[in-house]
mmCIF file with all atom_site columns, C-alpha atoms in Angstrom:
data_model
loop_
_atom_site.group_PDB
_atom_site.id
_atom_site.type_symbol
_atom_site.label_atom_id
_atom_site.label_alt_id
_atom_site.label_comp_id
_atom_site.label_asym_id
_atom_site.label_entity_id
_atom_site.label_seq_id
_atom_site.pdbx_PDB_ins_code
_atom_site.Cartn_x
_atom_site.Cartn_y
_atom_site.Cartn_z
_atom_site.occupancy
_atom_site.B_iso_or_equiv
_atom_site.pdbx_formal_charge
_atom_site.auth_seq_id
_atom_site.auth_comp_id
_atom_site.auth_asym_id
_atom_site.auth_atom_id
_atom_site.pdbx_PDB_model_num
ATOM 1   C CA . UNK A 1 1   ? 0.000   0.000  0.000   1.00 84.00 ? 92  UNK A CA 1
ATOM 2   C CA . UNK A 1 2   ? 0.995   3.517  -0.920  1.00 89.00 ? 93  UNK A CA 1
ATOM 3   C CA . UNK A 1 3   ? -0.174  6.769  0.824   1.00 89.00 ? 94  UNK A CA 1
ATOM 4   C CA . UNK A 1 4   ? 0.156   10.016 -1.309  1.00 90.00 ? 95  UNK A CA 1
ATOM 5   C CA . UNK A 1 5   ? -0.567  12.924 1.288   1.00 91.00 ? 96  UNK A CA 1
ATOM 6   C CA . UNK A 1 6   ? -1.688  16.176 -0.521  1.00 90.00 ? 97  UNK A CA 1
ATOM 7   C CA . UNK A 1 7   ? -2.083  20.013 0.678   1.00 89.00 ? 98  UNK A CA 1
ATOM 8   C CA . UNK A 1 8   ? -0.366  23.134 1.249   1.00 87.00 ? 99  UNK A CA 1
ATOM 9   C CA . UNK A 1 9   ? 1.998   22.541 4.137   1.00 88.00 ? 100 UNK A CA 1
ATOM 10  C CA . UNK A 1 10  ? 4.922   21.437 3.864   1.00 86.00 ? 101 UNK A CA 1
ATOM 11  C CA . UNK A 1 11  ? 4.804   17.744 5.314   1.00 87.00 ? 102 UNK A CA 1
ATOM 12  C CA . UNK A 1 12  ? 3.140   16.560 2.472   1.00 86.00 ? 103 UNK A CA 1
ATOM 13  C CA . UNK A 1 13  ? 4.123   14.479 -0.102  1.00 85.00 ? 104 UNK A CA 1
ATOM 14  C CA . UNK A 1 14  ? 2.370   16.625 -2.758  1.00 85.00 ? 105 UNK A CA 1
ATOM 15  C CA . UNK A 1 15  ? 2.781   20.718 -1.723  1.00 83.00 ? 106 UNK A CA 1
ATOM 16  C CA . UNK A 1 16  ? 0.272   22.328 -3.181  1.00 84.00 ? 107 UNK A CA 1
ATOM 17  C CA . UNK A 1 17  ? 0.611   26.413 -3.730  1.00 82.00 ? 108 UNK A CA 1
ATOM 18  C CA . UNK A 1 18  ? 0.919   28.499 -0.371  1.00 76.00 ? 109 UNK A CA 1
ATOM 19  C CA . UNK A 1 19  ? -1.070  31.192 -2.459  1.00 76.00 ? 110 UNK A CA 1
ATOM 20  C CA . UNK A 1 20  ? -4.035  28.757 -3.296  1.00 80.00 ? 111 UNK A CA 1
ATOM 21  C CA . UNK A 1 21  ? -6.455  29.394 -0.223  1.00 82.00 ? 112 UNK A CA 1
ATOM 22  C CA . UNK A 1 22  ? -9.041  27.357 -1.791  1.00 84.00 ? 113 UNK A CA 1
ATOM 23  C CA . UNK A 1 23  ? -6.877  24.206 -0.879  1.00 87.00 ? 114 UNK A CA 1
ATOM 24  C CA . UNK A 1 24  ? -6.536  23.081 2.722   1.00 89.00 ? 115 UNK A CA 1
ATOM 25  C CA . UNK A 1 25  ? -2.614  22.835 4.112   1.00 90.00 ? 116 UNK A CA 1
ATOM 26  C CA . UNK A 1 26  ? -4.189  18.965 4.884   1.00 91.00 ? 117 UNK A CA 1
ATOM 27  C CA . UNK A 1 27  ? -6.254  18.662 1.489   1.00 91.00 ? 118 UNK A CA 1
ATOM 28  C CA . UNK A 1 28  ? -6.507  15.066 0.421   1.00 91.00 ? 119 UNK A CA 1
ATOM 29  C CA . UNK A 1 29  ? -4.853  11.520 0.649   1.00 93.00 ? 120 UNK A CA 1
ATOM 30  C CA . UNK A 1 30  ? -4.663  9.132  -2.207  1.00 91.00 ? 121 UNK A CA 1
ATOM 31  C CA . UNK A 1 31  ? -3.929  5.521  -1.379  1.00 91.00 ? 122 UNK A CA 1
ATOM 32  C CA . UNK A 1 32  ? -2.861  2.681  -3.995  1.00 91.00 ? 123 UNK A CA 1
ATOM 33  C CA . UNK A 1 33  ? -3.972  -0.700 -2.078  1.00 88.00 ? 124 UNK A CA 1
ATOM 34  C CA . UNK A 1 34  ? -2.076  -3.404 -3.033  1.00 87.00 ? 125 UNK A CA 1
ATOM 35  C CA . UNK A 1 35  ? -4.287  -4.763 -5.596  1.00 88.00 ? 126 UNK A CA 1
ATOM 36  C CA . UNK A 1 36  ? -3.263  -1.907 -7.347  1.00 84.00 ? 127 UNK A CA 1
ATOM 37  C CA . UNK A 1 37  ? -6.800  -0.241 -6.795  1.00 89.00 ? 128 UNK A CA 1
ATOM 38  C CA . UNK A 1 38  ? -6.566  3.613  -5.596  1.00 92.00 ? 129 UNK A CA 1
ATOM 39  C CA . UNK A 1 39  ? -8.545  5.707  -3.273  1.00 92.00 ? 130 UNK A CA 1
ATOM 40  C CA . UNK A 1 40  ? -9.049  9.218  -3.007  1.00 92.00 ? 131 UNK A CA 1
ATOM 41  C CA . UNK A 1 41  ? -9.759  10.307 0.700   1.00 92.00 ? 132 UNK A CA 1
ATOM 42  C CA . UNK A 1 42  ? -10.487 14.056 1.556   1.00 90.00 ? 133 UNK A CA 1
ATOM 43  C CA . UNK A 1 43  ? -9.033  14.431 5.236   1.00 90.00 ? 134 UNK A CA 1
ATOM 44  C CA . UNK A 1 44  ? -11.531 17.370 5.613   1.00 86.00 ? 135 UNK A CA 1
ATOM 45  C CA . UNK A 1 45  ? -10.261 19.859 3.020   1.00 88.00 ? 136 UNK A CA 1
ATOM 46  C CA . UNK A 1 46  ? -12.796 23.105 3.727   1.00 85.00 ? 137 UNK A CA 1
ATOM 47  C CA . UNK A 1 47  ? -13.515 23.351 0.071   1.00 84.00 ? 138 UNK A CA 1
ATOM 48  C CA . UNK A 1 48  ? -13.648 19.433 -0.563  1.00 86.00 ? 139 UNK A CA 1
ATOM 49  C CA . UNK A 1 49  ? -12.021 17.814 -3.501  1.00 90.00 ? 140 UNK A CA 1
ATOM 50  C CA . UNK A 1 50  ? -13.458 17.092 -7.007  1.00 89.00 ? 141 UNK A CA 1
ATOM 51  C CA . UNK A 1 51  ? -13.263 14.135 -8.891  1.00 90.00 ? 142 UNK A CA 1
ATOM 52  C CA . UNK A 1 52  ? -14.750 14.372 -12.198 1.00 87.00 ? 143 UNK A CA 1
ATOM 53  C CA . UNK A 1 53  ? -15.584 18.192 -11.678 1.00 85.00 ? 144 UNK A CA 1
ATOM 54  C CA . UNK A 1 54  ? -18.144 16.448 -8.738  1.00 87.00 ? 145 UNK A CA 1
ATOM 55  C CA . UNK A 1 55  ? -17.273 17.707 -4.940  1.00 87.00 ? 146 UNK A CA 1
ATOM 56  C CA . UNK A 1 56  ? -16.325 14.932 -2.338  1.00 84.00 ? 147 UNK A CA 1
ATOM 57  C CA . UNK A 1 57  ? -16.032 14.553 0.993   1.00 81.00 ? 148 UNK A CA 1
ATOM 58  C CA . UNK A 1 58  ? -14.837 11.503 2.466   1.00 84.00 ? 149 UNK A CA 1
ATOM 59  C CA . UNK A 1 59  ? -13.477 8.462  0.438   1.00 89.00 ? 150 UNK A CA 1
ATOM 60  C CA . UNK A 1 60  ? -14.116 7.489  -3.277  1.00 91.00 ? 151 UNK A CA 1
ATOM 61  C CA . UNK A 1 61  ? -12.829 4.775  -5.279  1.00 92.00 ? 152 UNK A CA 1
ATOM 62  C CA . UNK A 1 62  ? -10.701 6.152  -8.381  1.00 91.00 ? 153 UNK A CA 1
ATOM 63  C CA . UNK A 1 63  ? -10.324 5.428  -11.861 1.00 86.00 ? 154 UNK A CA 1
ATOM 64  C CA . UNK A 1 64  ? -7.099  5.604  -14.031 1.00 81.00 ? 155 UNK A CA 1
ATOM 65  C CA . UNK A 1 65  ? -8.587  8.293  -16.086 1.00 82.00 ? 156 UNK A CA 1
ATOM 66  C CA . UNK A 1 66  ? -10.772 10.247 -13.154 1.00 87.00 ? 157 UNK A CA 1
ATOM 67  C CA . UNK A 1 67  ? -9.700  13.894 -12.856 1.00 88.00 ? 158 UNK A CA 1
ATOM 68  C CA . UNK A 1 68  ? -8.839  15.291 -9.595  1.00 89.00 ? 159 UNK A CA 1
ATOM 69  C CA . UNK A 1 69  ? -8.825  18.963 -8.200  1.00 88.00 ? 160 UNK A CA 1
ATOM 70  C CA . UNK A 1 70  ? -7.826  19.936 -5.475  1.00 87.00 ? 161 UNK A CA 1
ATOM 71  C CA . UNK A 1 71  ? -8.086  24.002 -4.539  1.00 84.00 ? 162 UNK A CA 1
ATOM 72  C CA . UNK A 1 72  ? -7.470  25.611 -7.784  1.00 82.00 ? 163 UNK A CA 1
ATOM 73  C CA . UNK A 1 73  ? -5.178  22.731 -8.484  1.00 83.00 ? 164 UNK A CA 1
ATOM 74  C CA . UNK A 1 74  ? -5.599  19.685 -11.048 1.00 84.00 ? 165 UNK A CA 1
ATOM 75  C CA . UNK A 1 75  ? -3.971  16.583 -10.067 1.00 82.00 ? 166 UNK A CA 1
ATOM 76  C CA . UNK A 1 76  ? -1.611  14.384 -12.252 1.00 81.00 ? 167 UNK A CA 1
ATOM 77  C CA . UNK A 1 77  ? -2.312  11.951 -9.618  1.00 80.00 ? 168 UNK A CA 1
ATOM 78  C CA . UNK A 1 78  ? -1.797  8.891  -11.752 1.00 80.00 ? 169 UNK A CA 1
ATOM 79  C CA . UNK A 1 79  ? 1.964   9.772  -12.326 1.00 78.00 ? 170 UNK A CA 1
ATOM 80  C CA . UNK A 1 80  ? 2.316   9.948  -8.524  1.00 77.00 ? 171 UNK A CA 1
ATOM 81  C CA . UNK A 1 81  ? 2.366   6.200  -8.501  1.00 74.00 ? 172 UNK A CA 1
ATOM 82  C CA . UNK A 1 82  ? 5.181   5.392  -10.458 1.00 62.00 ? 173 UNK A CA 1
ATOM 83  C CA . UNK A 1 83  ? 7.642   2.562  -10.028 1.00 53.00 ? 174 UNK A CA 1
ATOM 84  C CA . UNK A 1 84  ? 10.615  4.742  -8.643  1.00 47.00 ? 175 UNK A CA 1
ATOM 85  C CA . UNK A 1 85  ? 8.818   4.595  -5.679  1.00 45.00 ? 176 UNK A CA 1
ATOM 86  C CA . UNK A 1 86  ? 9.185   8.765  -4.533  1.00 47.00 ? 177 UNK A CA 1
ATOM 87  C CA . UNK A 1 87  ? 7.262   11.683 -5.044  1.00 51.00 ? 178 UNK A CA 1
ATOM 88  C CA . UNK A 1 88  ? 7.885   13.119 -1.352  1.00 50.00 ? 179 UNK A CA 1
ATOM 89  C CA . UNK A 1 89  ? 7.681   16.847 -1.080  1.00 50.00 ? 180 UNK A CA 1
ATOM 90  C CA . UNK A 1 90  ? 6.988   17.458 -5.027  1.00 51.00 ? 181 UNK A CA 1
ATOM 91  C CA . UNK A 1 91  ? 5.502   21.053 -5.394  1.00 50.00 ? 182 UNK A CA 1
ATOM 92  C CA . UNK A 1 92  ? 2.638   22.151 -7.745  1.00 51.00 ? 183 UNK A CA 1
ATOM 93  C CA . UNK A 1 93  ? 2.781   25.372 -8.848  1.00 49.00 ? 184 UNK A CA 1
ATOM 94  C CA . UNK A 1 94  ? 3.743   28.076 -11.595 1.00 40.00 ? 185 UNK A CA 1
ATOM 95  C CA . UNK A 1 95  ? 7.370   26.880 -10.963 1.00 38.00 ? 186 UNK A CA 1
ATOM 96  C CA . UNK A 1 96  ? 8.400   25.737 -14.510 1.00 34.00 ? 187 UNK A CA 1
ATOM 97  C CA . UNK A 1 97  ? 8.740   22.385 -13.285 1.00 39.00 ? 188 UNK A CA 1
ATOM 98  C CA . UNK A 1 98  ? 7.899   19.104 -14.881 1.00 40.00 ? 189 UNK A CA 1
ATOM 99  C CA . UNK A 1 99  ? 5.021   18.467 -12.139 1.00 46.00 ? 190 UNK A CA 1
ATOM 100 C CA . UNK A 1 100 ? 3.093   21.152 -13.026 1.00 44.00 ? 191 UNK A CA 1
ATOM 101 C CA . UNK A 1 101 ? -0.732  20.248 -13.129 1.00 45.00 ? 192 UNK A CA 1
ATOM 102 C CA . UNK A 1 102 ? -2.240  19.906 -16.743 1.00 46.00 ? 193 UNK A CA 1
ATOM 103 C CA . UNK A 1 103 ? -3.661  22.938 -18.285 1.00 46.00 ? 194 UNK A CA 1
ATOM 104 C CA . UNK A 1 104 ? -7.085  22.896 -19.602 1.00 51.00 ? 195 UNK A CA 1
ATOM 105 C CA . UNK A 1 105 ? -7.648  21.786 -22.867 1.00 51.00 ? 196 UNK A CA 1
ATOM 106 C CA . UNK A 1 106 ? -8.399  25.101 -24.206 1.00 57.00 ? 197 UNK A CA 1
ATOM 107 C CA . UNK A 1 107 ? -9.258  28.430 -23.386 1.00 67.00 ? 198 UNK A CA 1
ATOM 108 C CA . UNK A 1 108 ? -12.600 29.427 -21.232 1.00 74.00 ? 199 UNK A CA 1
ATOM 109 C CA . UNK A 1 109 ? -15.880 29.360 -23.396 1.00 81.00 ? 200 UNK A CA 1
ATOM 110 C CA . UNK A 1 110 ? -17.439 32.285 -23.420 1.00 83.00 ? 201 UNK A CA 1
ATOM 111 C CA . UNK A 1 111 ? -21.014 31.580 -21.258 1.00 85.00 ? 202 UNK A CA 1
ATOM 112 C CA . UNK A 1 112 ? -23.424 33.948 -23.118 1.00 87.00 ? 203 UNK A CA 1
ATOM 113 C CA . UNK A 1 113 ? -24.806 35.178 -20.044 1.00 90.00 ? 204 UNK A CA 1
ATOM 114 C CA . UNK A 1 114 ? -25.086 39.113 -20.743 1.00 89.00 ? 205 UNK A CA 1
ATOM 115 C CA . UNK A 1 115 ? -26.805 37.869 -24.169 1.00 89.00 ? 206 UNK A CA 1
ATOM 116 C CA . UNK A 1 116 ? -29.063 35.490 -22.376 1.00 89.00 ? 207 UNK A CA 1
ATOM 117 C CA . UNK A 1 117 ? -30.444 38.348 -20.321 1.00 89.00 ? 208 UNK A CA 1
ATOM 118 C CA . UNK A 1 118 ? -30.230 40.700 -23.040 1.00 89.00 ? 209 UNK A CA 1
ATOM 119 C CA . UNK A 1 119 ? -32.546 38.054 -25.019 1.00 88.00 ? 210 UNK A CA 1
ATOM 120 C CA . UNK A 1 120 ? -35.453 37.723 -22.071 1.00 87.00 ? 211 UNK A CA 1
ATOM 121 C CA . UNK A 1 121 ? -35.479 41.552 -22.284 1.00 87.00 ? 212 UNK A CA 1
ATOM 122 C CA . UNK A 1 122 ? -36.032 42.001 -25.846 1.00 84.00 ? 213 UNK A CA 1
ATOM 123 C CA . UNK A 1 123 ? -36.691 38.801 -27.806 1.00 81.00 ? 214 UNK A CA 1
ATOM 124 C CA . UNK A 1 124 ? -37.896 35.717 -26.509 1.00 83.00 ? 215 UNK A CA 1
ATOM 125 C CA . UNK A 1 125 ? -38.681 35.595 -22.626 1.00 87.00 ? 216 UNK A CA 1
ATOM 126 C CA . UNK A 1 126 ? -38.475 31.114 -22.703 1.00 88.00 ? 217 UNK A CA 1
ATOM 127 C CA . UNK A 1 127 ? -35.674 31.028 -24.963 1.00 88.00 ? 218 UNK A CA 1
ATOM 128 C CA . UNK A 1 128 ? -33.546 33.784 -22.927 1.00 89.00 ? 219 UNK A CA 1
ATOM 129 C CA . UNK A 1 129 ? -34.418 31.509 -20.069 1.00 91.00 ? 220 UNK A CA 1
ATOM 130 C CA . UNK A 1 130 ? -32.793 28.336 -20.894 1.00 92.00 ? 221 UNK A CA 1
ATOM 131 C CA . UNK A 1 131 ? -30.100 30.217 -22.283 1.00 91.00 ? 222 UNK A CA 1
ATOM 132 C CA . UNK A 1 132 ? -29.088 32.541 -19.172 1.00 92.00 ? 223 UNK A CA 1
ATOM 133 C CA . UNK A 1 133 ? -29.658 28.636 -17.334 1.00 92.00 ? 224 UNK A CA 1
ATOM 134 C CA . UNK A 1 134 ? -26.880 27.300 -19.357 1.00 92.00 ? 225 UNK A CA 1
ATOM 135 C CA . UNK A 1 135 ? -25.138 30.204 -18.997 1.00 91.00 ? 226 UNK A CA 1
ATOM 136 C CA . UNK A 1 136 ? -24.944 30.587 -15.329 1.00 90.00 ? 227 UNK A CA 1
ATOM 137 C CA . UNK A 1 137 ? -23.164 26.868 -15.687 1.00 90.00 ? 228 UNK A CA 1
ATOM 138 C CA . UNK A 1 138 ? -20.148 27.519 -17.555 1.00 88.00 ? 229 UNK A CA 1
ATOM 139 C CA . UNK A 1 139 ? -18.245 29.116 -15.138 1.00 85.00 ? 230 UNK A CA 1
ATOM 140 C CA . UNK A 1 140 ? -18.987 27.095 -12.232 1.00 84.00 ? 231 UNK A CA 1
ATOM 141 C CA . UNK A 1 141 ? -18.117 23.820 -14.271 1.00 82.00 ? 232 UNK A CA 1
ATOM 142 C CA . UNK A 1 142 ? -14.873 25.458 -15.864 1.00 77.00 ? 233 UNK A CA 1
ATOM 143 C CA . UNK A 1 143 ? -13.452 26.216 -11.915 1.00 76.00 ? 234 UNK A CA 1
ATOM 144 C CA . UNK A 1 144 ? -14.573 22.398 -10.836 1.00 75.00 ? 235 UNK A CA 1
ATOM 145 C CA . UNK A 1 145 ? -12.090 20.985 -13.658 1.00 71.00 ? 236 UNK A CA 1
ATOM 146 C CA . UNK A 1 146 ? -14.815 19.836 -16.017 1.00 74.00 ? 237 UNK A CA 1
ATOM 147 C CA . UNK A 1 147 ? -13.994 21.363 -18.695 1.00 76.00 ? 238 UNK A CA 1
ATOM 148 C CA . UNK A 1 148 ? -16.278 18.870 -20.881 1.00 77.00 ? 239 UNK A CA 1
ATOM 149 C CA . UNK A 1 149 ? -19.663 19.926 -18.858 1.00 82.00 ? 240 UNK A CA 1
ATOM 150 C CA . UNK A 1 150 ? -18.398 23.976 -19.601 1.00 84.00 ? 241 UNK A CA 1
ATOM 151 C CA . UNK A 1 151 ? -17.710 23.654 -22.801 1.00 85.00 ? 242 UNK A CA 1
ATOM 152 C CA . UNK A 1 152 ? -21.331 21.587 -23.261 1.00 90.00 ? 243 UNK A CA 1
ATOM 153 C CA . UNK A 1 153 ? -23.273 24.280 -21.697 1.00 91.00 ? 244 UNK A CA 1
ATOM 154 C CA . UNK A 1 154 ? -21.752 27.037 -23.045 1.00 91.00 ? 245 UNK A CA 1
ATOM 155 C CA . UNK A 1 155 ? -22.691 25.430 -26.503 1.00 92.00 ? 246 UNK A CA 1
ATOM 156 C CA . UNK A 1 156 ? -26.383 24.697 -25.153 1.00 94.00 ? 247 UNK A CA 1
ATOM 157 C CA . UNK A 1 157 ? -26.320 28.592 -23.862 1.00 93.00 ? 248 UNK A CA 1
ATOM 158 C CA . UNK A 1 158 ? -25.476 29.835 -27.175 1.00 92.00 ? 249 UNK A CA 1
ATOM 159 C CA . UNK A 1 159 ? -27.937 27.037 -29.396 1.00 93.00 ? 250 UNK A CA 1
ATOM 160 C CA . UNK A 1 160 ? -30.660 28.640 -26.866 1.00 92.00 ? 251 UNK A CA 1
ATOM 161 C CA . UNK A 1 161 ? -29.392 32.555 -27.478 1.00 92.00 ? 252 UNK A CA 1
ATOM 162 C CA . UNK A 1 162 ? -29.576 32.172 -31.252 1.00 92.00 ? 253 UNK A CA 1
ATOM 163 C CA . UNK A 1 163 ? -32.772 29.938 -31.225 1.00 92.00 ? 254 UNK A CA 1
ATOM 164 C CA . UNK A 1 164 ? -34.185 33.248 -29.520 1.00 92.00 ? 255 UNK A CA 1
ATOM 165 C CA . UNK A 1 165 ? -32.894 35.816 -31.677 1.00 91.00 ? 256 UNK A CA 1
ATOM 166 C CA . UNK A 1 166 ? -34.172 33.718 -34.864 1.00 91.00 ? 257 UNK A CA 1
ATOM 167 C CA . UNK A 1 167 ? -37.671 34.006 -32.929 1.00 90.00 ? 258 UNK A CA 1
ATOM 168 C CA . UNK A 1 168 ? -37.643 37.632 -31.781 1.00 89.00 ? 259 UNK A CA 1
ATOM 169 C CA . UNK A 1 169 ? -36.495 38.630 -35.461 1.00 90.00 ? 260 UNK A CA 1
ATOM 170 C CA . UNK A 1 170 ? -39.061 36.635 -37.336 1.00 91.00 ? 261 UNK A CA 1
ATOM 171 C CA . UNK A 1 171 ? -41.854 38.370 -34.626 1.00 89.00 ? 262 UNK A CA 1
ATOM 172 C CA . UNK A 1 172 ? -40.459 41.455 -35.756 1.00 89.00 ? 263 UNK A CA 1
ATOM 173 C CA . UNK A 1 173 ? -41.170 41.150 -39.119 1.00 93.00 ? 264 UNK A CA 1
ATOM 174 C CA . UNK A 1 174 ? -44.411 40.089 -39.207 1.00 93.00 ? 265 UNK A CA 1
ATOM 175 C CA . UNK A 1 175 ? -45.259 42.585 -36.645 1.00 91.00 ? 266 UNK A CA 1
ATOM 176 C CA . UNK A 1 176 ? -43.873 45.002 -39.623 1.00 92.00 ? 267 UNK A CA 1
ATOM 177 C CA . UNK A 1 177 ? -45.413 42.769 -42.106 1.00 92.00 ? 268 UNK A CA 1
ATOM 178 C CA . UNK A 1 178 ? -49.003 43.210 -40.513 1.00 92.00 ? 269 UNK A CA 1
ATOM 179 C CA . UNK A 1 179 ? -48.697 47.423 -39.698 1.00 90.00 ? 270 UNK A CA 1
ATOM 180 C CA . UNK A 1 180 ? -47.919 48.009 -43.284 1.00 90.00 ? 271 UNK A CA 1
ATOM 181 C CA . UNK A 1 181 ? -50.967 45.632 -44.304 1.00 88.00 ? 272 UNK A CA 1
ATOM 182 C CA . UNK A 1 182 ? -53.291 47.418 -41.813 1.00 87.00 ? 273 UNK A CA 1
ATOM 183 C CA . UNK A 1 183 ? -51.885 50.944 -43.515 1.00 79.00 ? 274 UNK A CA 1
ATOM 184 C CA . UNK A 1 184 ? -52.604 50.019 -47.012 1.00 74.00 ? 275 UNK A CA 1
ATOM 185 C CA . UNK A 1 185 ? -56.365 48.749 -46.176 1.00 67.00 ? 276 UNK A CA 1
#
């Protein structure tokens, strides 16, 4: 059995960033049994720990390709168990080092959210509401590591905004369509 201790104080195997106050010094604990199953265990982190972009507490059961996050940190937790046998006192951090965690897979979608709002105002009241929905997502998914979900509703926000725009500009012109009937009658 391995134990892979991970937080912000120094005694831990995995030192997370002093800066990062969203990470406990005593974050997390992941433990390779010796069937070569591993366990993530949040020692009672303040913010919790997300596997998956999903907030835990307490143990979980992990999968080779589960993504943790711990703080504002993800973990390349899989290449802590390597055969070498050492990873004490490794740092994460904006150090240059190899150990760095990995950096999303692209840049932050834009979540539509001032259009969203904009749309319930002036176009289409359901529309606008699914959209600012969506919308208020993308963010909140983004910071939990799950950059999949973000990226989804941030498409679903958008789909929504332009759905509403289509409708509010068609209303539009047969509102015109119907004033200039009414004027030549």
């Amino acid at each position: 059995m391995k134990i892979v201790r991970i937080g912000r104080e120094r005694d831990n195997d995995i030192i997370l960033p002093a800066g990062d106050k969203s990470a406990s010094r005593h974050h997390c604990q992941i433990i390779q049994e010796n069937d070569g199953t591993y366990t993530l265990v949040d020692v009672g982190s303040t913010n919790g720990t997300y596997v998956n972009g999903v907030q835990r507490h307490g143990q979980v059961k992990l999968n080779r390709n589960d993504i943790v996050r711990a703080g504002n940190s993800t973990l390349p937790w899989q290449t802590y168990f390597t055969n070498d046998g050492g990873c004490g006192g490794t740092q994460i951090g904006p150090d240059g080092g190899d150990n760095q965690p990995p950096m999303p897979p692209m840049a932050k979608p834009d979540n539509y959210l001032v259009w969203a709002i904009l749309e319930i105002i002036f176009c289409s009241i359901l529309c606008g509401i699914f959209a600012t929905v969506n919308a208020s997502k993308v963010d909140s998914l983004w910071s939990a590591g799950d950059y999949a979900g973000a990226t989804e509703a941030a498409r679903k926000a958008k789909t929504w905004f332009w759905w509403g725009f289509g409708l509010g500009l068609v209303r539009i012109i047969v509102t015109i369509c119907l004033e200039l009937l009414v004027g030549v009658l």
